[in-house]
């Protein structure tokens, strides 16, 4: 069986009892970065063989994991943070497992997009999650398409592009459109900046010390 186990975004207490039990019982754990995952696993005294599985893992690595699953092994798939299959390479493995009739069981909990959306104060009953905007090719067409959006949109952005993306938003959307930017979610310096696009752009442009970590944009 392949377990899809959600792990904390950052705060190690944000994990379910079921997740801890499954991680303690499986034969091995597939993870993006074994060093990152070791911090969580050591915290809960979980000692299991770790399989490195990341965006650069080739077909042979997937085949090896599938072979282990077909031979009756129970394997947990975790990401560096949050839920596997959401903004990480887990999709390829999950798809392959299902094609081989291997049972896939989700152990749900936290994702950054839902964490930010629920605290944003913007409508959450009709929302669209887009992961990251295209960096170059397709970026303008995506922004133009979003000019006619009817739902709350949630995207991720990196520390390197957050100011540029907010600047693009001023160009493609009304400057007084309400927006929420969450950063450092579940960490000590967690922050939600709410206001118009222009206000939020000015805030991060003028406070370079706040341009740290990963960002979630809701608008």
CSV table of C-alpha atoms in Angstrom, one decimal:
chain,number,residue,atom,x,y,z
A,1,UNK,CA,0.0,0.0,0.0
A,2,UNK,CA,1.1,3.5,-0.8
A,3,UNK,CA,0.2,6.1,1.9
A,4,UNK,CA,0.1,9.8,1.0
A,5,UNK,CA,1.0,11.4,4.3
A,6,UNK,CA,0.7,15.1,4.9
A,7,UNK,CA,3.4,16.6,7.1
A,8,UNK,CA,3.8,20.0,8.7
A,9,UNK,CA,4.5,23.1,6.7
A,10,UNK,CA,6.9,24.1,9.4
A,11,UNK,CA,5.6,23.8,12.9
A,12,UNK,CA,6.4,20.2,13.9
A,13,UNK,CA,3.2,20.1,16.1
A,14,UNK,CA,1.0,20.3,13.0
A,15,UNK,CA,0.8,16.6,12.4
A,16,UNK,CA,-2.0,14.1,13.1
A,17,UNK,CA,-1.8,11.1,15.4
A,18,UNK,CA,-2.7,8.9,12.4
A,19,UNK,CA,0.2,10.3,10.4
A,20,UNK,CA,2.6,9.6,13.2
A,21,UNK,CA,1.3,6.0,13.5
A,22,UNK,CA,1.5,5.3,9.8
A,23,UNK,CA,5.0,6.7,9.5
A,24,UNK,CA,6.0,4.4,12.4
A,25,UNK,CA,4.4,1.3,10.9
A,26,UNK,CA,5.4,1.4,7.2
A,27,UNK,CA,8.4,-0.4,5.8
A,28,UNK,CA,10.0,2.7,4.3
A,29,UNK,CA,9.3,6.4,3.6
A,30,UNK,CA,9.8,8.1,0.3
A,31,UNK,CA,10.7,11.8,0.7
A,32,UNK,CA,11.9,14.8,-1.3
A,33,UNK,CA,14.9,15.6,0.9
A,34,UNK,CA,16.0,13.0,3.4
A,35,UNK,CA,17.8,15.6,5.5
A,36,UNK,CA,14.6,17.8,5.8
A,37,UNK,CA,12.4,14.8,6.5
A,38,UNK,CA,14.9,13.5,9.1
A,39,UNK,CA,14.2,16.6,11.3
A,40,UNK,CA,10.5,15.7,11.5
A,41,UNK,CA,11.0,11.9,11.9
A,42,UNK,CA,13.7,12.3,14.6
A,43,UNK,CA,11.4,14.6,16.5
A,44,UNK,CA,8.8,11.8,16.8
A,45,UNK,CA,11.5,9.1,17.2
A,46,UNK,CA,10.5,7.4,13.9
A,47,UNK,CA,13.3,5.2,12.5
A,48,UNK,CA,12.5,3.9,9.1
A,49,UNK,CA,14.5,3.5,5.9
A,50,UNK,CA,14.3,6.7,3.7
A,51,UNK,CA,14.0,6.6,-0.1
A,52,UNK,CA,15.0,9.8,-1.8
A,53,UNK,CA,12.3,10.8,-4.3
A,54,UNK,CA,12.3,14.3,-5.7
A,55,UNK,CA,11.7,16.2,-8.9
A,56,UNK,CA,14.9,14.9,-10.6
A,57,UNK,CA,14.2,11.2,-9.7
A,58,UNK,CA,14.0,9.3,-12.9
A,59,UNK,CA,11.7,6.5,-14.1
A,60,UNK,CA,14.0,3.9,-12.6
A,61,UNK,CA,13.4,5.3,-9.1
A,62,UNK,CA,9.6,5.2,-9.6
A,63,UNK,CA,9.9,1.6,-10.9
A,64,UNK,CA,11.9,0.5,-7.9
A,65,UNK,CA,9.3,1.9,-5.5
A,66,UNK,CA,6.5,0.3,-7.5
A,67,UNK,CA,8.3,-3.0,-7.4
A,68,UNK,CA,8.5,-2.8,-3.6
A,69,UNK,CA,4.8,-2.0,-3.4
A,70,UNK,CA,3.9,-4.9,-5.7
A,71,UNK,CA,6.0,-7.2,-3.4
A,72,UNK,CA,3.8,-6.3,-0.5
A,73,UNK,CA,5.8,-3.5,1.1
A,74,UNK,CA,3.9,-0.6,2.7
A,75,UNK,CA,5.5,2.8,1.8
A,76,UNK,CA,4.7,6.3,2.9
A,77,UNK,CA,5.2,9.2,0.6
A,78,UNK,CA,5.9,12.6,2.2
A,79,UNK,CA,7.0,15.9,0.9
A,80,UNK,CA,9.3,18.5,2.4
A,81,UNK,CA,6.2,20.3,3.7
A,82,UNK,CA,2.5,19.9,3.4
A,83,UNK,CA,0.6,17.4,1.3
A,84,UNK,CA,2.3,15.2,-1.3
A,85,UNK,CA,1.0,15.7,-4.8
A,86,UNK,CA,0.4,19.4,-4.2
A,87,UNK,CA,3.3,21.4,-5.7
A,88,UNK,CA,5.7,18.5,-5.5
A,89,UNK,CA,6.8,15.4,-7.6
A,90,UNK,CA,4.4,13.0,-5.8
A,91,UNK,CA,1.9,13.0,-8.7
A,92,UNK,CA,4.0,10.8,-11.0
A,93,UNK,CA,4.4,8.1,-8.3
A,94,UNK,CA,0.8,8.2,-7.3
A,95,UNK,CA,-0.4,7.9,-10.9
A,96,UNK,CA,2.0,5.0,-11.5
A,97,UNK,CA,0.8,3.2,-8.4
A,98,UNK,CA,-2.8,3.5,-9.4
A,99,UNK,CA,-2.0,2.2,-12.9
A,100,UNK,CA,-0.6,-0.9,-11.2
A,101,UNK,CA,-3.7,-1.4,-9.1
A,102,UNK,CA,-1.8,-0.5,-5.9
A,103,UNK,CA,-4.0,0.8,-3.2
A,104,UNK,CA,-3.4,4.4,-2.4
A,105,UNK,CA,-4.5,5.8,1.0
A,106,UNK,CA,-4.4,9.5,1.8
A,107,UNK,CA,-3.5,10.6,5.3
A,108,UNK,CA,-4.7,14.3,5.1
A,109,UNK,CA,-3.9,17.4,7.0
A,110,UNK,CA,-2.3,20.7,6.1
A,111,UNK,CA,-1.5,22.5,2.8
A,112,UNK,CA,-0.2,26.0,2.5
A,113,UNK,CA,-3.0,27.0,0.1
A,114,UNK,CA,-5.8,26.0,2.4
A,115,UNK,CA,-4.0,27.4,5.5
A,116,UNK,CA,-3.7,30.8,3.8
A,117,UNK,CA,-7.2,30.8,2.3
A,118,UNK,CA,-9.0,30.0,5.5
A,119,UNK,CA,-7.4,32.9,7.3
A,120,UNK,CA,-7.5,35.4,4.3
A,121,UNK,CA,-11.0,36.8,4.9
A,122,UNK,CA,-11.8,36.4,1.2
A,123,UNK,CA,-14.6,34.2,-0.1
A,124,UNK,CA,-13.5,30.5,0.1
A,125,UNK,CA,-16.6,28.8,-1.1
A,126,UNK,CA,-15.6,29.3,-4.8
A,127,UNK,CA,-11.8,29.3,-5.2
A,128,UNK,CA,-9.2,28.4,-7.8
A,129,UNK,CA,-5.7,27.1,-6.9
A,130,UNK,CA,-3.1,27.7,-9.6
A,131,UNK,CA,0.2,26.7,-7.9
A,132,UNK,CA,2.8,29.1,-9.4
A,133,UNK,CA,2.2,31.5,-12.2
A,134,UNK,CA,4.4,30.8,-15.3
A,135,UNK,CA,7.7,32.6,-15.1
A,136,UNK,CA,7.9,33.7,-18.7
A,137,UNK,CA,6.1,31.7,-21.4
A,138,UNK,CA,2.3,31.9,-20.8
A,139,UNK,CA,2.6,34.4,-18.0
A,140,UNK,CA,0.9,37.3,-19.8
A,141,UNK,CA,-1.9,35.2,-21.2
A,142,UNK,CA,-2.6,33.7,-17.7
A,143,UNK,CA,-2.8,37.2,-16.2
A,144,UNK,CA,-5.1,38.4,-18.9
A,145,UNK,CA,-7.3,35.3,-18.4
A,146,UNK,CA,-7.5,36.1,-14.7
A,147,UNK,CA,-8.8,39.6,-15.4
A,148,UNK,CA,-12.2,37.9,-15.9
A,149,UNK,CA,-12.0,35.6,-12.9
A,150,UNK,CA,-15.2,35.0,-10.9
A,151,UNK,CA,-13.6,33.1,-8.0
A,152,UNK,CA,-11.0,33.7,-5.3
A,153,UNK,CA,-7.6,32.7,-6.7
A,154,UNK,CA,-4.8,31.2,-4.7
A,155,UNK,CA,-1.2,31.0,-6.0
A,156,UNK,CA,2.2,30.4,-4.5
A,157,UNK,CA,5.2,32.7,-5.1
A,158,UNK,CA,8.9,32.5,-4.3
A,159,UNK,CA,10.9,35.1,-2.4
A,160,UNK,CA,12.7,35.9,-5.7
A,161,UNK,CA,9.5,37.0,-7.6
A,162,UNK,CA,7.0,38.2,-5.0
A,163,UNK,CA,7.6,41.9,-5.6
A,164,UNK,CA,7.7,41.5,-9.4
A,165,UNK,CA,4.4,39.5,-9.3
A,166,UNK,CA,2.7,42.2,-7.2
A,167,UNK,CA,4.0,44.8,-9.7
A,168,UNK,CA,2.5,42.7,-12.5
A,169,UNK,CA,-0.8,42.6,-10.6
A,170,UNK,CA,-1.0,46.4,-10.5
A,171,UNK,CA,-0.6,46.3,-14.3
A,172,UNK,CA,-3.2,43.6,-15.0
A,173,UNK,CA,-5.7,44.2,-12.2
A,174,UNK,CA,-7.2,47.2,-10.6
A,175,UNK,CA,-4.8,48.7,-8.1
A,176,UNK,CA,-7.5,48.9,-5.5
A,177,UNK,CA,-8.4,45.2,-5.8
A,178,UNK,CA,-8.3,43.5,-2.4
A,179,UNK,CA,-5.4,41.0,-1.9
A,180,UNK,CA,-3.9,39.0,0.9
A,181,UNK,CA,-0.3,37.8,1.0
A,182,UNK,CA,0.6,35.2,3.6
A,183,UNK,CA,4.2,34.4,4.4
A,184,UNK,CA,6.1,32.2,6.8
A,185,UNK,CA,2.9,30.2,7.5
A,186,UNK,CA,2.9,28.4,10.8
A,187,UNK,CA,6.4,29.7,11.6
A,188,UNK,CA,7.4,32.1,14.4
A,189,UNK,CA,7.1,35.2,12.2
A,190,UNK,CA,4.0,34.2,10.3
A,191,UNK,CA,2.4,37.2,8.7
A,192,UNK,CA,-0.7,38.1,6.7
A,193,UNK,CA,-0.6,41.4,4.8
A,194,UNK,CA,-4.1,42.5,3.7
A,195,UNK,CA,-5.0,45.5,1.6
A,196,UNK,CA,-5.2,46.7,-2.0
A,197,UNK,CA,-2.7,45.4,-4.5
A,198,UNK,CA,-1.0,48.8,-4.4
A,199,UNK,CA,-0.8,48.9,-0.6
A,200,UNK,CA,0.6,45.4,-0.4
A,201,UNK,CA,3.1,46.0,-3.2
A,202,UNK,CA,4.3,49.2,-1.5
A,203,UNK,CA,4.7,47.3,1.8
A,204,UNK,CA,7.0,44.6,0.4
A,205,UNK,CA,8.8,47.0,-1.8
A,206,UNK,CA,9.7,49.2,1.1
A,207,UNK,CA,10.4,46.5,3.7
A,208,UNK,CA,13.0,44.2,2.2
A,209,UNK,CA,13.4,42.5,5.5
A,210,UNK,CA,9.9,41.1,5.0
A,211,UNK,CA,10.8,39.5,1.7
A,212,UNK,CA,11.7,36.2,3.2
A,213,UNK,CA,10.3,32.6,3.0
A,214,UNK,CA,7.6,31.3,0.8
A,215,UNK,CA,4.5,33.3,-0.1
A,216,UNK,CA,0.8,32.5,-0.8
A,217,UNK,CA,-1.2,35.2,-2.7
A,218,UNK,CA,-5.0,35.2,-2.4
A,219,UNK,CA,-7.0,37.7,-4.5
